[in-house]
mmCIF file of C-alpha atoms in Angstrom:
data_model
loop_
_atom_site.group_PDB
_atom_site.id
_atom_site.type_symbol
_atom_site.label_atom_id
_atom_site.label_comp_id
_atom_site.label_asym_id
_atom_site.label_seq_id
_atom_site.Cartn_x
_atom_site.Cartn_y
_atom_site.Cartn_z
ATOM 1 C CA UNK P 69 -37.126 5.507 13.221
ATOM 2 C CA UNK P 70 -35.567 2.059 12.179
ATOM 3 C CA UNK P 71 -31.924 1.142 13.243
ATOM 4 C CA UNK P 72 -30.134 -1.167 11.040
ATOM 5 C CA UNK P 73 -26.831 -1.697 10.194
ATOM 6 C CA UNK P 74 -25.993 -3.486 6.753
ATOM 7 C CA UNK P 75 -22.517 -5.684 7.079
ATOM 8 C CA UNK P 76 -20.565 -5.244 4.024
ATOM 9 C CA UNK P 77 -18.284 -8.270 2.769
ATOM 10 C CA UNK P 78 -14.549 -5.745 2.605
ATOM 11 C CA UNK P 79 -11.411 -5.939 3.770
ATOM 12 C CA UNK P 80 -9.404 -2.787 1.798
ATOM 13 C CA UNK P 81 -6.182 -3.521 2.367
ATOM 14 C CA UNK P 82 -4.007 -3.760 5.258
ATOM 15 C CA UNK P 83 -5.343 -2.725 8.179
ATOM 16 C CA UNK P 84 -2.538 -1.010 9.624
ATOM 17 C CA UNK P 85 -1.940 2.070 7.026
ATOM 18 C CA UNK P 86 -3.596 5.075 7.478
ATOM 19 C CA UNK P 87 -4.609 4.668 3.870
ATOM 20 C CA UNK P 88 -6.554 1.799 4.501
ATOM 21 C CA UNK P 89 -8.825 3.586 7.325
ATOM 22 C CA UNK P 90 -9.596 6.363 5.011
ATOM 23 C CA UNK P 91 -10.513 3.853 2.195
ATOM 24 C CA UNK P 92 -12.818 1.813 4.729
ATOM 25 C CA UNK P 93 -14.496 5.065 5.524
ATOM 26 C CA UNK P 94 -15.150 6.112 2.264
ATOM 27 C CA UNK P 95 -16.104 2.548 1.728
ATOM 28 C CA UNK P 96 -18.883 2.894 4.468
ATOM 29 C CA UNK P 97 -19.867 6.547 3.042
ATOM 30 C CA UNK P 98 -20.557 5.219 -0.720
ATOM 31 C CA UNK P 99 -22.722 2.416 0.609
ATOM 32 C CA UNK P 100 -24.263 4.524 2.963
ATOM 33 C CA UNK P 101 -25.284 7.035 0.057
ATOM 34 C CA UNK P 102 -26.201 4.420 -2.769
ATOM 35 C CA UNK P 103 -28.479 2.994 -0.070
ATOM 36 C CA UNK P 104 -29.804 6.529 1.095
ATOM 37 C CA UNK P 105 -31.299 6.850 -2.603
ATOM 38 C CA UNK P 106 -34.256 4.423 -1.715
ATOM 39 C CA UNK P 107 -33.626 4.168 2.851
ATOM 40 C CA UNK P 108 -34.923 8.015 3.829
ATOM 41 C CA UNK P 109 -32.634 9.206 6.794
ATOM 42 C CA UNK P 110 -36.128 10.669 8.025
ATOM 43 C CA UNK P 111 -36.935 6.426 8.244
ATOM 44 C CA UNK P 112 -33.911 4.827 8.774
ATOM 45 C CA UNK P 113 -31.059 5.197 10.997
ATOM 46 C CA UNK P 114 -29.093 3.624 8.252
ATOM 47 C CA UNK P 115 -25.527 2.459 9.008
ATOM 48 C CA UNK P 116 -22.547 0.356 6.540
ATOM 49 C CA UNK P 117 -19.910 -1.850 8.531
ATOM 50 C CA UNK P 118 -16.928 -3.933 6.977
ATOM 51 C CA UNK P 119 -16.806 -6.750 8.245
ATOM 52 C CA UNK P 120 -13.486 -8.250 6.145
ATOM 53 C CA UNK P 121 -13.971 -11.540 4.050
ATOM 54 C CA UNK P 122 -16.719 -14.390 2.993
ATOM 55 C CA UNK P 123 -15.132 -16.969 5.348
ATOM 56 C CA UNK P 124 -16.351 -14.631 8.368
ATOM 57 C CA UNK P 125 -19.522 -14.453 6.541
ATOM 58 C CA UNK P 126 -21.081 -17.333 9.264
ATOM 59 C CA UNK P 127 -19.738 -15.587 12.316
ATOM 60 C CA UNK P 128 -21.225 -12.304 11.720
ATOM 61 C CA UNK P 129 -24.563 -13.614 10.897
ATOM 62 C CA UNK P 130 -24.356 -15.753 14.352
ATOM 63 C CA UNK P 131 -23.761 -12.077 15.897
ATOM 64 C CA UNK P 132 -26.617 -10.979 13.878
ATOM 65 C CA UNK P 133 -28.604 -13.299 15.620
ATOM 66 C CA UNK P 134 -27.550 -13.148 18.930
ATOM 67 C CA UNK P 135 -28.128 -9.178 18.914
ATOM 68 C CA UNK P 136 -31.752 -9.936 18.031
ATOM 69 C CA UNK P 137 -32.444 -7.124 15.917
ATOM 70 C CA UNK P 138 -32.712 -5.853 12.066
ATOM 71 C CA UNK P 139 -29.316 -5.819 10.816
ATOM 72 C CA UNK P 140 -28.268 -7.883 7.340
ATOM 73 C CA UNK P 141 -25.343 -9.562 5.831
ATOM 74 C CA UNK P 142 -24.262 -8.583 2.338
ATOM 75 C CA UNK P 143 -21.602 -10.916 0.586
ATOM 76 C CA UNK P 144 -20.825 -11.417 -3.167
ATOM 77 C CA UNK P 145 -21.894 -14.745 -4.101
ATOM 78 C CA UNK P 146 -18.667 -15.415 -5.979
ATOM 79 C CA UNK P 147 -20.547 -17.874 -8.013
ATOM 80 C CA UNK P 148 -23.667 -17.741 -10.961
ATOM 81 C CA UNK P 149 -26.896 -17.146 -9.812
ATOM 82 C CA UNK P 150 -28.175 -20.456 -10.099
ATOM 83 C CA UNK P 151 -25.699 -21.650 -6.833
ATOM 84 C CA UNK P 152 -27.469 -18.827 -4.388
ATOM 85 C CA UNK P 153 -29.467 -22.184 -2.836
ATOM 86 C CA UNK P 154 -26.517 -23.887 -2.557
ATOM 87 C CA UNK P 155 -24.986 -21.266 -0.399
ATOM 88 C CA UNK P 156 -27.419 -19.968 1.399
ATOM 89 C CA UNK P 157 -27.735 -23.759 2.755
ATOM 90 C CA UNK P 158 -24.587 -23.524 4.109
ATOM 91 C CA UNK P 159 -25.680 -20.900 6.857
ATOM 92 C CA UNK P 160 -28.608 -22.782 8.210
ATOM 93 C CA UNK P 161 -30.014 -22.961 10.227
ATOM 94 C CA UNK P 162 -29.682 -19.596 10.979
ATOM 95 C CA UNK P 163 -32.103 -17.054 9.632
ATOM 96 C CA UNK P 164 -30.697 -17.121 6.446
ATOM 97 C CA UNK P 165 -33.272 -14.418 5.555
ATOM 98 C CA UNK P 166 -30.848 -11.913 6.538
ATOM 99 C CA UNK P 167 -28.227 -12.712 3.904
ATOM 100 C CA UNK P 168 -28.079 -10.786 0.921
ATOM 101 C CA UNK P 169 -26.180 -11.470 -2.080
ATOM 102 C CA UNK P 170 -23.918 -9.492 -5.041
ATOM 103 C CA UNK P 171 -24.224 -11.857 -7.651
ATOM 104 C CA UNK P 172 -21.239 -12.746 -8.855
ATOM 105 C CA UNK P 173 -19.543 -9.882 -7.051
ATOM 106 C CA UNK P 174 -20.026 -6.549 -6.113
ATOM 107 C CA UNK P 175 -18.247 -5.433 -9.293
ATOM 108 C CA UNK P 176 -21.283 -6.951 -11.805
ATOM 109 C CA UNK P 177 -23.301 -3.761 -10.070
ATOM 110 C CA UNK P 178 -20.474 -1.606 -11.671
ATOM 111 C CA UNK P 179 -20.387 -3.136 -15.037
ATOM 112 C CA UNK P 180 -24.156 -2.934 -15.477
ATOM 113 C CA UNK P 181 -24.124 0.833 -15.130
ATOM 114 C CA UNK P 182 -21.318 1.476 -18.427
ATOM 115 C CA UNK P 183 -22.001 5.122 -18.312
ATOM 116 C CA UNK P 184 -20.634 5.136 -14.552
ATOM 117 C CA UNK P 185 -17.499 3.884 -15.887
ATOM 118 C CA UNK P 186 -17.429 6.885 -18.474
ATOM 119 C CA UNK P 187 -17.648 9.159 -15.587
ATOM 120 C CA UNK P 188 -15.306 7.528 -13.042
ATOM 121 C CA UNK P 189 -12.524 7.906 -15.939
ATOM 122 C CA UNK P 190 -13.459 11.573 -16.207
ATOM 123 C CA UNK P 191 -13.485 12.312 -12.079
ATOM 124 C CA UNK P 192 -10.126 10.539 -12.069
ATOM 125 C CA UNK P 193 -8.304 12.092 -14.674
ATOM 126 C CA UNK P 194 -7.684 9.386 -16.674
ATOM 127 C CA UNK P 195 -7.015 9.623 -20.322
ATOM 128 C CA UNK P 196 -9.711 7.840 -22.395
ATOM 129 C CA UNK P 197 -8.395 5.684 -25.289
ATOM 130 C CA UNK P 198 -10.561 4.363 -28.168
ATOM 131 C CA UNK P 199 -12.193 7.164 -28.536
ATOM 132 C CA UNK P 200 -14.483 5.847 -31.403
ATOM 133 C CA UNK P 201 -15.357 2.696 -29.277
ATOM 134 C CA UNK P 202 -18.496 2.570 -26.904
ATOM 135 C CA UNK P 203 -17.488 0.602 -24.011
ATOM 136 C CA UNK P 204 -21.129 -0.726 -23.895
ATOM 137 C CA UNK P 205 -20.116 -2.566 -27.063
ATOM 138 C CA UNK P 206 -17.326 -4.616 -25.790
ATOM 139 C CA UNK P 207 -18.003 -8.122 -26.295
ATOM 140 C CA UNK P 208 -17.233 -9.013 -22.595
ATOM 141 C CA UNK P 209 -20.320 -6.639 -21.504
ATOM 142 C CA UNK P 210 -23.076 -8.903 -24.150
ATOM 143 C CA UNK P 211 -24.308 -10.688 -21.173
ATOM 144 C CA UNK P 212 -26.492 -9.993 -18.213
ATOM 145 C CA UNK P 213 -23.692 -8.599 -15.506
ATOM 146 C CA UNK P 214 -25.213 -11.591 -13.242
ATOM 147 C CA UNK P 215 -23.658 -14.089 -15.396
ATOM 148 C CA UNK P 216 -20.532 -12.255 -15.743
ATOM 149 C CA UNK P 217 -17.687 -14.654 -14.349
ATOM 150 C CA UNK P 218 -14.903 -12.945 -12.287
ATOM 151 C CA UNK P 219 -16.530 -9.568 -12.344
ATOM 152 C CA UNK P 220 -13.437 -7.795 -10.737
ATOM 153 C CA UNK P 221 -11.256 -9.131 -13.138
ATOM 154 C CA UNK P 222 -13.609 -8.147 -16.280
ATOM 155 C CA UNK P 223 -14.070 -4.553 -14.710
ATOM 156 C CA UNK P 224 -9.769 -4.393 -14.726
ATOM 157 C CA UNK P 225 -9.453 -5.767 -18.471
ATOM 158 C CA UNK P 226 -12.321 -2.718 -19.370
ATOM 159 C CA UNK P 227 -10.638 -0.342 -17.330
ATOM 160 C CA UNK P 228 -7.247 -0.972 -18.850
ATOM 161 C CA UNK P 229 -8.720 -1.378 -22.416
ATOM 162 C CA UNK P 230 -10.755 2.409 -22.298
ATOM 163 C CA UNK P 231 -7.806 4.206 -20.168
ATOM 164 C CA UNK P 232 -4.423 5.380 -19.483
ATOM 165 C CA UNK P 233 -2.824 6.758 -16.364
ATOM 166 C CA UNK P 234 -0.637 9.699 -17.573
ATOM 167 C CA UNK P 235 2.078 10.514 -14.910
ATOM 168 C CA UNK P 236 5.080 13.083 -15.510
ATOM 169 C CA UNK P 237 8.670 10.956 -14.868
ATOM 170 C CA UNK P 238 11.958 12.746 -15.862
ATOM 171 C CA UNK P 239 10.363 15.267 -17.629
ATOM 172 C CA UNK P 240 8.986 12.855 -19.905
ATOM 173 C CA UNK P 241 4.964 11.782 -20.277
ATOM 174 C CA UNK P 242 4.224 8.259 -19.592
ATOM 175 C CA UNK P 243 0.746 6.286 -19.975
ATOM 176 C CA UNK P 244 0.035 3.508 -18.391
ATOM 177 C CA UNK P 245 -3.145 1.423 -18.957
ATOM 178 C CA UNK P 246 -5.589 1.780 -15.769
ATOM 179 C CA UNK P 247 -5.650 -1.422 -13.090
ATOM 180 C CA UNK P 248 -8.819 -1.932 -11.189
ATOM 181 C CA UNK P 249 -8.084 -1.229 -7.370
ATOM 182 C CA UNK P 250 -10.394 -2.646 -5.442
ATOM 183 C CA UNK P 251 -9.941 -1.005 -2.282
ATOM 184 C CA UNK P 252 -9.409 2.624 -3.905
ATOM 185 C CA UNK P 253 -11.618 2.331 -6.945
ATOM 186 C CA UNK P 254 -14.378 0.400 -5.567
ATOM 187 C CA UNK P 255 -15.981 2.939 -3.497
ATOM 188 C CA UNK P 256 -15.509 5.731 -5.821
ATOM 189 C CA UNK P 257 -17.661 3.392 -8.179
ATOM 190 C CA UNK P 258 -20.619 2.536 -5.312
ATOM 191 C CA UNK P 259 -21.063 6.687 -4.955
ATOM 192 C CA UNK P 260 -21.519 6.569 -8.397
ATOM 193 C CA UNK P 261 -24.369 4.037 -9.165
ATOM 194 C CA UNK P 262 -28.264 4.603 -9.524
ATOM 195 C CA UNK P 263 -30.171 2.101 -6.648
ATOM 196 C CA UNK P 264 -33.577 2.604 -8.718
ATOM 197 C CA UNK P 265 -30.944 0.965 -12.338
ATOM 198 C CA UNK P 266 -29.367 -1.944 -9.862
ATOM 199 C CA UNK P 267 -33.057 -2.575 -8.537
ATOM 200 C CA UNK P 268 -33.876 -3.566 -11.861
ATOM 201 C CA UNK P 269 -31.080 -5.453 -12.847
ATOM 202 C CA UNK P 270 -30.351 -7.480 -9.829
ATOM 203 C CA UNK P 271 -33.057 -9.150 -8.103
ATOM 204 C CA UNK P 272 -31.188 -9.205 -4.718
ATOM 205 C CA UNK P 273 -30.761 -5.350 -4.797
ATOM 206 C CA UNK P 274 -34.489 -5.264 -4.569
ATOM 207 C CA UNK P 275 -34.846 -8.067 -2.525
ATOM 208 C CA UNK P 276 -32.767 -6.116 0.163
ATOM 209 C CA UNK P 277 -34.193 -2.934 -0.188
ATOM 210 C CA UNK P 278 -37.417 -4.446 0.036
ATOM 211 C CA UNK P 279 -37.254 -6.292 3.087
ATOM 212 C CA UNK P 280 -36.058 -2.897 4.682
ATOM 213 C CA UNK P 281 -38.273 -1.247 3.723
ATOM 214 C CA UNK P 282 -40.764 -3.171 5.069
ATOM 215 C CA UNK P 283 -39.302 -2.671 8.585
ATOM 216 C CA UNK P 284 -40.610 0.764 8.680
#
C-alpha cells in the first residue's frame, strides 16, 4: 500500500464560516474521487490537502522535503504552457519533480470537458438559455483549454452566457445569469470530470498520475 498525500493549491473562502469547512471538504472529496478513477484504494492510500495559495507554494514543497516521503504539490500555473520552465526554476533547488501543474488554472480541466458543464447546469437547477446554441461552439472554447487565458474568468462569462438562476422574490420570478463560484462551484465541477479525457488533454494530468503510479 502507497501513502501519499497530493497538496492542492485552495483557499475557499474565509476560513472562519462553517461554510467554508464544508466547501474545503467537499473540495478534498472531489479530488480525492477524480483521482480514485486511475489511484486504486486497493494501491494507494490516497489523500487531498488544501494548502491555501501559490505564494505558499515554496513552503509546502520545503515540508515536502523535509518529511522525506511521496507526497506532491499541485498549483495552477497561472500562465501558458510555454512559462512551466520558468516556474518550475523558481523552486530549485528543491526536487522540483514533485510539482505538478494546472495549466493555466484548474478551471481549463473544466472547460475541456463542455458536456460536464451541460450536466453541472442540470444538477444545479439552473435554467439553460440558448437553447439552440452548443456551448462547444462558443468562440471562446476554439482553442486548446491550455492556452485558454484566465480560465476562471472564461468558465464565468460561459456560465452566465448558457444559464440563469431563477429565485422566487415577492411573489414574483426573477433570473439572474449564473456567476462562477469558485469555492462552491469548483468542486462540484472536479466530481464531475473523466481522469482517462484530462489525461489526454493535459500532459501534466498524466504526468502526475504517472509518476504515482509508478510508486506502487
Amino acid at each position: 500500500m502507497v501513502d501519499i498525500t497530493i497538496y492542492v493549491e485552495g483557499k475557499p473562502g474565509d476560513n472562519s464560516s462553517a461554510a467554508t469547512v464544508d466547501s474545503s471538504v467537499t473540495f478534498r472529496e472531489n479530488f480525492h474521487q477524480l483521482f480514485s478513477q486511475k489511484l486504486s484504494p486497493l494501491t494507494f492510500n490516497l489523500k487531498i490537502e488544501l494548502f491555501g495559495t501559490v505564494t505558499q507554494a515554496k513552503t509546502m514543497l520545503q515540508y515536502i522535503e523535509s518529511k522525506g516521503n511521496k507526497d506532491v504539490l499541485l498549483i495552477d500555473l497561472d500562465a501558458p504552457k510555454e512559462k512551466r520552465k520558468e516556474r518550475v526554476a523558481y523552486y530549485e533547488p528543491l526536487d522540483t519533480s514533485k510539482i505538478f501543474f494546472m495549466i493555466q488554472e484548474m478551471e481549463a480541466w473544466i472547460l475541456s470537458q463542455v458536456d460536464k458543464i451541460e450536466e453541472f447546469g442540470k444538477k444545479e437547477g439552473l435554467e439553460r438559455k440558448k437553447l439552440d446554441k452548443k456551448i462547444a461552439d462558443n468562440r471562446l472554447l476554439k482553442i486548446h483549454p491550455e492556452k485558454i487565458d484566465n480560465p476562471s474568468g472564461v468558465l464565468d462569462t460561459i456560465l452566465r452566457q448558457y444559464f440563469d438562476v431563477v429565485k422566487i422574490r415577492q411573489g414574483k420570478r426573477q433570473k439572474i445569469g449564473k456567476a462562477y463560484l469558485k469555492a462552491k462551484d469548483g468542486p462540484k465541477f472536479i466530481g464531475l470530470l473523466e481522469l482517462q479525457t484530462l489525461m489526454k488533454d493535459f500532459d501534466e494530468v498524466k504526468r502526475l498520475i504517472d509518476y504515482i503510479v509508478e510508486l506502487s
